């Protein structure tokens, strides 16, 4: 079955440093979503990418979808303490109705 | 946040007892999902539903059953709870239309402890 791998598992940064998490799928995806989960909370949808090579930005967050639609990345510029949490990618197939989640990258930010 | 509630929010039960978790939505979304979240395993799909009385298994469905008799409610049942089913359970919903693809909206979660 489809597998989605996410690295790194943990990332500790100093406030102001950049952060990147990578997502790789064993199969070609129709789309990919990114979610953020704050400690003790539930996953919250951030964004969805559907086109090969797509790049989307949300303030300090930049999301990319690879040309082959098998990998994706999330980059945060100049991290802040509010960025703390676990970031998940989820690879989907349009007609399947379900997505496969990566194991997440947990970001901690030292003030 | 999307209109999703889960009940109960916390439950402690004993091995061998049946447990039912409820997910309720007010968004009229077609798709509903049950996930479990354990340290080091991210979110793993248990079962999902693509309509009333239409359900399918996920990657960790053994020991779980589901039912969906109304659009707004999706029930997850552990017929005989085991300690390995101690976890946080999340319900999610998705519209899955042409424009929405697979984006999912999650409920607040249920923390289940099986002693």
Tab-separated table of C-alpha atoms in Angstrom:
chain	number	residue	atom	x	y	z
A	1	UNK	CA	0.000	0.000	0.000
A	2	UNK	CA	0.885	3.636	-0.170
A	3	UNK	CA	3.483	4.814	2.316
A	4	UNK	CA	4.293	8.372	3.256
A	5	UNK	CA	7.548	9.075	5.049
A	6	UNK	CA	8.336	12.312	6.798
A	7	UNK	CA	11.681	13.591	8.031
A	8	UNK	CA	13.000	14.641	10.403
A	9	UNK	CA	10.967	13.209	13.269
A	10	UNK	CA	12.056	16.007	15.606
A	11	UNK	CA	13.587	19.426	15.060
A	12	UNK	CA	14.789	21.816	17.733
A	13	UNK	CA	15.574	25.347	16.614
A	14	UNK	CA	16.429	28.690	18.126
A	15	UNK	CA	13.780	31.325	17.605
A	16	UNK	CA	14.504	33.132	14.365
A	17	UNK	CA	16.088	30.145	12.638
A	18	UNK	CA	14.481	28.506	9.628
A	19	UNK	CA	12.831	25.087	9.645
A	20	UNK	CA	12.059	22.562	6.916
A	21	UNK	CA	10.222	19.250	6.977
A	22	UNK	CA	10.162	16.827	4.063
A	23	UNK	CA	7.543	14.352	2.940
A	24	UNK	CA	8.154	11.462	0.526
A	25	UNK	CA	5.614	9.065	-0.926
A	26	UNK	CA	6.209	5.577	-2.282
A	27	UNK	CA	3.654	6.270	-5.031
A	28	UNK	CA	2.620	9.226	-7.176
A	29	UNK	CA	0.047	11.376	-5.412
A	30	UNK	CA	-2.962	13.255	-6.705
A	31	UNK	CA	-2.663	15.826	-3.970
A	32	UNK	CA	-0.976	16.485	-0.665
A	33	UNK	CA	-2.208	18.276	2.426
A	34	UNK	CA	-0.335	19.743	5.353
A	35	UNK	CA	-1.653	19.905	8.899
A	36	UNK	CA	-0.421	21.410	12.158
A	37	UNK	CA	-1.147	19.981	15.573
A	38	UNK	CA	-0.389	22.032	18.649
A	39	UNK	CA	0.541	20.137	21.830
A	40	UNK	CA	-2.643	18.676	23.315
A	41	UNK	CA	-4.719	19.748	20.324
A	42	UNK	CA	-6.119	18.264	17.158
A	43	UNK	CA	-4.675	18.454	13.631
A	44	UNK	CA	-5.640	21.610	11.792
A	45	UNK	CA	-5.635	21.826	8.005
A	46	UNK	CA	-3.064	24.285	6.633
A	47	UNK	CA	-3.005	23.881	2.885
A	48	UNK	CA	-3.465	21.561	-0.071
A	49	UNK	CA	-1.252	21.206	-3.146
A	50	UNK	CA	-2.463	19.505	-6.306
A	51	UNK	CA	-0.279	20.565	-9.242
A	52	UNK	CA	3.140	19.271	-10.171
A	53	UNK	CA	5.795	21.757	-9.027
A	54	UNK	CA	3.248	23.869	-7.166
A	55	UNK	CA	4.472	26.388	-4.603
A	56	UNK	CA	2.190	28.138	-2.142
A	57	UNK	CA	2.961	30.630	0.594
A	58	UNK	CA	1.212	31.541	3.800
A	59	UNK	CA	3.094	34.390	5.469
A	60	UNK	CA	6.327	32.763	6.695
A	61	UNK	CA	5.336	29.266	5.506
A	62	UNK	CA	6.253	27.984	2.043
A	63	UNK	CA	4.843	24.723	0.714
A	64	UNK	CA	6.163	22.887	-2.327
A	65	UNK	CA	4.931	19.886	-4.300
A	66	UNK	CA	7.552	18.038	-6.302
A	67	UNK	CA	7.555	17.783	-10.069
A	68	UNK	CA	6.929	14.046	-9.908
A	69	UNK	CA	4.200	14.529	-7.289
A	70	UNK	CA	5.949	12.107	-4.933
A	71	UNK	CA	7.459	14.560	-2.485
A	72	UNK	CA	6.657	17.777	-0.717
A	73	UNK	CA	8.197	20.173	1.743
A	74	UNK	CA	7.163	22.776	4.266
A	75	UNK	CA	9.591	25.575	5.039
A	76	UNK	CA	9.146	28.094	7.847
A	77	UNK	CA	11.235	31.244	7.717
A	78	UNK	CA	12.353	32.856	10.967
A	79	UNK	CA	10.542	30.576	13.363
A	80	UNK	CA	8.565	31.963	16.269
A	81	UNK	CA	7.439	30.276	19.483
A	82	UNK	CA	3.929	30.153	18.047
A	83	UNK	CA	5.200	27.724	15.389
A	84	UNK	CA	5.681	25.000	17.996
A	85	UNK	CA	3.795	21.811	17.206
A	86	UNK	CA	3.779	18.739	15.022
A	87	UNK	CA	3.474	19.156	11.268
A	88	UNK	CA	1.934	16.339	9.258
A	89	UNK	CA	1.771	15.767	5.561
A	90	UNK	CA	-0.968	13.583	4.085
A	91	UNK	CA	-0.898	12.166	0.577
A	92	UNK	CA	-4.177	11.633	-1.194
A	93	UNK	CA	-5.714	10.103	-4.267
A	94	UNK	CA	-8.621	12.067	-5.669
A	95	UNK	CA	-11.018	9.198	-6.082
A	96	UNK	CA	-10.058	7.159	-3.038
A	97	UNK	CA	-11.510	9.453	-0.397
A	98	UNK	CA	-8.690	8.925	2.012
A	99	UNK	CA	-5.176	10.165	2.639
A	100	UNK	CA	-2.119	8.498	4.117
A	101	UNK	CA	-0.482	10.531	6.845
A	102	UNK	CA	3.208	10.783	7.509
A	103	UNK	CA	4.362	10.309	11.090
A	104	UNK	CA	4.903	14.030	11.522
A	105	UNK	CA	7.762	16.346	12.416
A	106	UNK	CA	7.667	17.831	15.903
A	107	UNK	CA	9.102	21.329	16.060
A	108	UNK	CA	10.275	22.936	19.268
A	109	UNK	CA	11.447	26.535	19.338
A	110	UNK	CA	13.765	27.898	21.983
A	111	UNK	CA	13.174	31.572	22.744
B	1	UNK	CA	-13.415	25.274	13.255
B	2	UNK	CA	-15.739	22.894	11.432
B	3	UNK	CA	-18.743	21.641	13.385
B	4	UNK	CA	-17.412	18.353	14.698
B	5	UNK	CA	-17.905	17.001	18.189
B	6	UNK	CA	-16.717	13.797	19.762
B	7	UNK	CA	-18.061	12.041	22.817
B	8	UNK	CA	-16.916	11.136	25.305
B	9	UNK	CA	-13.773	13.271	25.437
B	10	UNK	CA	-12.155	10.996	28.005
B	11	UNK	CA	-12.871	7.411	28.960
B	12	UNK	CA	-11.255	4.830	31.187
B	13	UNK	CA	-12.437	1.271	30.806
B	14	UNK	CA	-11.353	-2.254	31.598
B	15	UNK	CA	-10.033	-4.927	29.284
B	16	UNK	CA	-12.806	-6.958	27.700
B	17	UNK	CA	-15.547	-4.347	27.942
B	18	UNK	CA	-17.279	-2.903	24.872
B	19	UNK	CA	-16.735	0.781	24.108
B	20	UNK	CA	-18.469	3.074	21.627
B	21	UNK	CA	-17.159	6.447	20.588
B	22	UNK	CA	-19.376	8.923	18.804
B	23	UNK	CA	-18.565	11.528	16.190
B	24	UNK	CA	-21.164	14.117	15.250
B	25	UNK	CA	-20.926	16.705	12.466
B	26	UNK	CA	-23.109	19.630	11.478
B	27	UNK	CA	-21.406	20.288	8.119
B	28	UNK	CA	-23.299	17.672	6.063
B	29	UNK	CA	-19.975	16.366	4.716
B	30	UNK	CA	-20.057	13.075	2.886
B	31	UNK	CA	-16.843	11.554	4.207
B	32	UNK	CA	-16.117	10.716	7.827
B	33	UNK	CA	-13.025	9.069	9.263
B	34	UNK	CA	-11.759	7.512	12.469
B	35	UNK	CA	-8.038	7.708	13.264
B	36	UNK	CA	-5.964	6.689	16.206
B	37	UNK	CA	-2.874	8.584	17.259
B	38	UNK	CA	-0.066	6.983	19.196
B	39	UNK	CA	3.428	8.304	19.948
B	40	UNK	CA	5.749	7.586	17.043
B	41	UNK	CA	2.949	6.479	14.711
B	42	UNK	CA	1.283	9.673	13.650
B	43	UNK	CA	-2.326	9.297	12.525
B	44	UNK	CA	-3.457	5.873	11.414
B	45	UNK	CA	-6.775	5.328	9.677
B	46	UNK	CA	-9.080	2.804	11.349
B	47	UNK	CA	-12.239	3.008	9.232
B	48	UNK	CA	-13.905	5.571	7.071
B	49	UNK	CA	-17.322	6.201	5.575
B	50	UNK	CA	-18.243	7.638	2.189
B	51	UNK	CA	-21.967	7.822	2.832
B	52	UNK	CA	-24.787	6.527	4.991
B	53	UNK	CA	-24.244	2.798	5.538
B	54	UNK	CA	-21.154	2.897	3.291
B	55	UNK	CA	-17.946	2.163	5.159
B	56	UNK	CA	-14.528	0.732	4.434
B	57	UNK	CA	-11.509	-0.441	6.381
B	58	UNK	CA	-8.373	1.529	6.986
B	59	UNK	CA	-4.889	0.322	7.799
B	60	UNK	CA	-5.556	-0.641	11.457
B	61	UNK	CA	-9.144	-1.910	11.453
B	62	UNK	CA	-8.715	-5.154	13.430
B	63	UNK	CA	-10.697	-5.049	16.685
B	64	UNK	CA	-12.845	-2.118	15.553
B	65	UNK	CA	-16.211	-1.795	13.866
B	66	UNK	CA	-18.121	1.273	12.677
B	67	UNK	CA	-21.623	2.288	11.779
B	68	UNK	CA	-23.157	5.249	10.029
B	69	UNK	CA	-26.940	5.308	10.015
B	70	UNK	CA	-27.202	9.089	9.541
B	71	UNK	CA	-25.066	11.563	7.627
B	72	UNK	CA	-24.152	13.419	10.796
B	73	UNK	CA	-23.123	10.506	13.034
B	74	UNK	CA	-20.255	8.031	12.762
B	75	UNK	CA	-19.795	5.521	15.571
B	76	UNK	CA	-16.640	3.579	16.399
B	77	UNK	CA	-17.043	0.433	18.492
B	78	UNK	CA	-14.422	-1.610	20.259
B	79	UNK	CA	-16.244	-4.893	20.793
B	80	UNK	CA	-13.872	-6.077	23.510
B	81	UNK	CA	-11.329	-3.457	24.479
B	82	UNK	CA	-7.675	-4.402	24.909
B	83	UNK	CA	-4.793	-2.447	26.422
B	84	UNK	CA	-3.264	-2.044	22.948
B	85	UNK	CA	-6.282	0.093	22.054
B	86	UNK	CA	-5.320	2.732	24.603
B	87	UNK	CA	-4.888	5.762	22.378
B	88	UNK	CA	-6.231	9.123	21.331
B	89	UNK	CA	-8.996	8.751	18.763
B	90	UNK	CA	-9.761	11.486	16.256
B	91	UNK	CA	-12.748	11.785	14.014
B	92	UNK	CA	-12.434	13.783	10.797
B	93	UNK	CA	-14.752	14.910	8.022
B	94	UNK	CA	-14.231	15.827	4.399
B	95	UNK	CA	-16.418	17.218	1.674
B	96	UNK	CA	-14.344	15.626	-1.097
B	97	UNK	CA	-15.860	17.562	-3.933
B	98	UNK	CA	-14.089	18.532	-7.146
B	99	UNK	CA	-12.659	21.608	-5.483
B	100	UNK	CA	-12.003	20.251	-2.022
B	101	UNK	CA	-10.147	17.039	-2.742
B	102	UNK	CA	-9.046	15.390	0.494
B	103	UNK	CA	-8.749	18.234	3.004
B	104	UNK	CA	-10.000	16.959	6.319
B	105	UNK	CA	-11.288	18.722	9.404
B	106	UNK	CA	-10.685	17.056	12.743
B	107	UNK	CA	-12.689	16.801	15.920
B	108	UNK	CA	-11.186	17.506	19.355
B	109	UNK	CA	-10.319	13.854	20.038
B	110	UNK	CA	-11.200	11.208	22.613
B	111	UNK	CA	-8.580	9.951	25.022
B	112	UNK	CA	-9.276	6.277	25.760
B	113	UNK	CA	-7.468	4.307	28.424
B	114	UNK	CA	-7.969	0.549	28.675
B	115	UNK	CA	-6.766	-0.910	31.962
